[in-house]
Amino acid sequence: MNAPKYTKTELLIEVIARMLDGLNHVAVGASSPIPGAAALLARARSGGTPRVSVLSSLRHNDFTDGARELFDCAAQGRIDAFFLGGGQIDGEANVNLVGLGDYPKLNVRFAGSYGSAYLYFLVPRVILFRPEHSRRVMVSKVDFISAPGTSPPGLYRPGGPYALVTERCIFSFNKEACRFCLQSIHEGETVESIRKNTGFDFDCPPQTLQTPPPSATALELIRGDVGINIAEVYPKFAREFLSLS
Amino acid sequence: MNAPKYTKTELLIEVIARMLDGLNHVAVGASSPIPGAAALLARARSGGTPRVSVLSSLRHNDFTDGARELFDCAAQGRIDAFFLGGGQIDGEANVNLVGLGDYPKLNVRFAGSYGSAYLYFLVPRVILFRPEHSRRVMVSKVDFISAPGTSPPGLYRPGGPYALVTERCIFSFNKEACRFCLQSIHEGETVESIRKNTGFDFDCPPQTLQTPPPSATALELIRGDVGINIAEVYPKFAREFLSLS
Amino acid sequence: MAFGKTPVESIDALAARVHDGAMIAVPPDYSFVAMAATRALIRRGARDLHILAVPQSGIQADLLIGAGCVTIMETAAVSLGELGAAPQFTAAVKSSRIEIRDSTCPAIHAGLQASEKGLPFMPLRGLIGSDLMRIRGDWKESENPFEEGDRIVVLPALKPDFALFHSPFADRNGNIWLGRRRELVTMAHAAKGALVTVEEIRDIDIMEDEALAGGSLPALYVTAIAEAPKGAWPLGVAGQYEPDREHLANYAKKATDADGFQDYLAEHGA
Amino acid sequence: MAFGKTPVESIDALAARVHDGAMIAVPPDYSFVAMAATRALIRRGARDLHILAVPQSGIQADLLIGAGCVTIMETAAVSLGELGAAPQFTAAVKSSRIEIRDSTCPAIHAGLQASEKGLPFMPLRGLIGSDLMRIRGDWKESENPFEEGDRIVVLPALKPDFALFHSPFADRNGNIWLGRRRELVTMAHAAKGALVTVEEIRDIDIMEDEALAGGSLPALYVTAIAEAPKGAWPLGVAGQYEPDREHLANYAKKATDADGFQDYLAEHGA
């Protein structure tokens, strides 16, 4: 029996969904179609666990107290996982959502920091997600710290980076060492191809694991209910990257 | 033409209503049937000005953001007048809503301070209202300051006492001198009867004014719409003290 | 039975979740008070409760205090309203049987909002110069960091173990409708969990109806639900039933002495 | 015409209330954006506006910036979402034509809540160690007064002159229905006044319907109302109409250069 064929998007959805299994409540912020689909997938295959709150969705959104509720809820310890991207991400897990160059006169301007400077501190499992894995994005040091990867001891910080998911691999983050560690590489990549495309140094386990492909069940859900639901908020994404059955 | 007959309750409603004419928004707190009726009277005879928010009323209550909205609204400067009572009120306009004796082992315990320690600071026109005018209530110095009548310069305090209304008279409050001044006395009282029943010293104008009786229009409204509306929140009061037509 | 992930259970099972020594936040008499659950708390002999009235209370606090369930009473006021003083509260304070933490309404709201926002404290205007500042060892005078010399009070967060209240209805997923009573939403956000009694459970999804969703508390914050028709009695539920004024007047009279209070408890199944 | 005490006026009269230099708070693209009023602001040639996005913005901010109405843009982000970067915003920041006050969502909510509560500041967790702390001269690191050594940020209150947003309907008394979009309630409380466009004015009293009242903003906070059917277009109103995705995609393409942007303005009556 051949493993079913899958796209990179489907793989990434499955990879993230696995990191959410068993959690109580996952929130998904702006501009996050793949994490949104992952959270819906995790929920779909576990019979309703975790709760999923997709910002700017009406249907998949438990909040009723306005836009501040996500942030209050996180501070109450009621959100277990959240996602952050970044125009740049560095080896200390600092993220830059503001721009390239010397602030405020930037060479490239991104959208802005959104809730990163807060949620990165408060949500226990923040998954960094950035498909593009190049030296342009994975840098040695970000130009602007929208949110720092770690904080000095004594600072109130129940949350922080859990993993970094890209088109090439998954890194876990070691808070004590303040370094990423290669967890698994996607099909077609090697440790060398990762190193070549990564601007920061990272740890490697003695043996390199391959990221397992999405299961047939996962693919069926992604191409069915999960895809239909994510299309509510991200119609363009669903049209272009998901082959809905 | 004889002036219409009226009760003391009706007089007090009219006296307070006159202090509210021309204001934008009057809020009425817990256990305040006469101030509540006064606010509704002021509104009824001015075609809807001021807005009236009666706490614990559904019908006459503009608030939709929970019990904190009154306090937030006051701090925003959107409430022009409010009412405070007091188990004791002293000559410096301090009010005591907590009890008599040495706190916490009191000889007499009152209900508690409610919002006084806050609203007295923030609402520009706080009308002290306490029908009982005796040396037991109007004291030289309160046993417990639920809320102080004045504050030292430099402390943020846009609000404070405007007048003290009792069964015997109306005092205005002079913030600079930190003293009450007799404004008018109700029918049947003299300056001497007021002094005899007041535990604090106060100023007197050269000529003592008589509190004017309620107008026929006011009485008609009190015995009609105003009474019916206040009965929603204070049925016992409406039954016992208002002769609804 | 459970709707969604929120257990629906008996009123006694719900009350049993309130452990001795728990801090529970309760609403004022005019707003969705869980009186049936209060009687269940008394039946199970709850002890050492820290009652946080949001921001004041009436017969609910008076009953719990009279029945010996309460060690700390934190409130802006306790009163039976038009029916006068709360007799068991008054007696307990005068004899020092309970610790009274006198507060003021906005301080209670602010303390809960601090917990709602995961903050250790919240500033508040007013208060300075009142004796509340003298007696509340946990309130501090501070300075506005943006204006030198501008004194302002800071209050520590209030974090109840449970918010306990009543509601007209829950839906099949454990969402609770509260309408304008948004202090209950704040209470639930601030507390570790919410215990909610409801007049009924409706087979609908509140979140699918934009009109209802805006006045609701998501199941996310709800620890358990118990169905309790007329669960606010002898208090009322706005739009559904009025307070039982005769009953309340009778309570106000009876509860002024210890025997009368015990008779009342025996008679009304608490 | 006025319902209750709140004037109901033309969209241009409403826009004329926004004086040059005013600070106006606006909602994110997914939530009741007053786009017809935004075009009216551009028509009247508004200048030097300080736009506070609550907490982010999209085409609304981009249009106002491109039309030269904006001096200060305070926001957690500006983006056209799936359609990519906001071109006029991006160009204006890079050329320093506007002052950008980079923020983060909860800081904007907290600053508004400070104004809502009449407080000069609000504490907030997080932030320390980010470059936002470095560039925001108005944010300060402070200490939790209840725990020595516990560092926490304090933010000054944000007090907009106006909150400007759209709603499905107002009632005959000037009350506005907002449902779950409660950040608009906070915005209106925090601002000196609210300017609200509505799909329609209904001959009802929202306050008499408990289901509607819980999701409404009382007229008390509303400076003026304008009727504007499809007033959020080309954005959507949840439950009523979808965003005009084709139009938005066309904007995203056209607005990348100055001529295309001017064409767009001319074509769409702004």
Coordinates of C-alpha atoms in Angstrom, one line a residue, chain A residues 30-31 56 58 61 63-68 71 98 103-118 121-122 143-148 151-152 154-156 232-237, chain D residues 30 55-56 76-79 81-83 89-90 93-96 100-106 109 113 116 124-132 134-135 149-151 180-183 186 238-239 245:
Chain A
A30 CA -4.8 37.0 12.4
S31 CA -3.4 35.8 9.1
S56 CA -12.2 37.0 13.2
L58 CA -17.8 33.9 14.0
N61 CA -14.9 31.6 18.2
F63 CA -15.3 34.8 22.8
T64 CA -18.1 37.2 23.6
D65 CA -16.4 40.0 25.4
G66 CA -14.8 41.8 22.5
A67 CA -11.4 41.8 21.0
R68 CA -9.6 42.1 24.4
F71 CA -5.6 38.6 25.7
V98 CA 7.8 45.2 12.2
Y103 CA 13.5 51.7 12.9
P104 CA 11.5 53.8 12.1
K105 CA 13.1 54.4 8.6
L106 CA 12.8 50.9 7.4
N107 CA 13.8 49.3 4.1
V108 CA 11.0 46.9 4.3
R109 CA 7.9 47.4 6.4
F110 CA 5.8 44.5 7.7
A111 CA 2.3 44.8 9.1
G112 CA 3.2 45.2 12.7
S113 CA 3.6 43.3 16.0
Y114 CA -0.1 42.3 16.5
G115 CA -0.4 40.7 20.0
S116 CA 3.1 39.1 19.9
A117 CA 4.7 41.3 22.5
Y118 CA 2.2 40.0 25.0
F121 CA 5.0 35.9 27.4
L122 CA 1.7 34.4 28.5
D143 CA 16.4 43.8 13.1
F144 CA 13.6 44.5 15.5
I145 CA 12.4 42.5 18.4
S146 CA 8.6 42.5 18.3
A147 CA 8.7 39.9 21.0
P148 CA 11.8 38.3 22.7
S151 CA 13.4 36.7 29.4
P152 CA 15.7 37.1 32.3
G154 CA 12.5 36.9 37.8
L155 CA 10.4 38.4 35.0
Y156 CA 6.8 37.1 35.0
E232 CA -15.0 30.8 6.2
V233 CA -12.1 33.0 7.3
Y234 CA -9.5 32.3 4.6
P235 CA -11.4 31.8 1.3
K236 CA -8.3 32.6 -0.8
F237 CA -6.1 30.2 1.1
Chain D
Y30 CA -13.6 42.2 10.3
P55 CA -6.1 47.1 17.6
Q56 CA -5.3 46.9 13.9
A76 CA -0.7 46.9 16.4
A77 CA -0.7 46.3 12.6
V78 CA -1.9 47.5 9.3
S79 CA -2.5 44.8 6.6
G81 CA -5.0 40.3 5.3
E82 CA -4.9 37.6 2.7
L83 CA -4.4 40.3 0.1
F89 CA 0.6 52.6 4.8
T90 CA 3.8 50.8 3.9
V93 CA 6.0 54.7 6.8
K94 CA 9.0 54.1 4.7
S95 CA 9.1 57.6 3.5
S96 CA 8.3 59.0 7.0
I100 CA 4.0 55.4 13.1
R101 CA 3.3 54.5 16.7
D102 CA 3.9 50.8 16.7
S103 CA 1.9 49.1 19.5
T104 CA 0.6 45.6 20.4
C105 CA -3.1 44.6 20.5
P106 CA -3.5 44.3 24.3
H109 CA -7.1 47.6 24.6
Q113 CA -9.8 50.6 29.3
E116 CA -13.0 53.9 30.2
L124 CA 0.2 45.2 31.5
R125 CA 2.1 42.0 31.5
G126 CA 4.6 41.1 28.7
L127 CA 6.3 43.7 26.6
I128 CA 9.6 43.9 28.6
G129 CA 12.5 43.0 26.4
S130 CA 10.7 43.9 23.2
D131 CA 11.9 46.8 21.0
L132 CA 8.4 48.3 21.4
R134 CA 12.5 51.0 23.4
I135 CA 10.7 53.0 20.8
G149 CA 11.2 43.0 42.2
D150 CA 8.2 42.0 40.0
R151 CA 8.7 44.3 37.0
R180 CA -20.4 40.5 20.4
R181 CA -18.3 43.4 19.0
R182 CA -17.7 44.7 22.5
E183 CA -14.4 46.3 21.7
T186 CA -15.1 50.0 25.2
A238 CA -21.3 39.8 9.9
G239 CA -24.6 38.1 9.2
R245 CA -13.5 40.4 -2.2

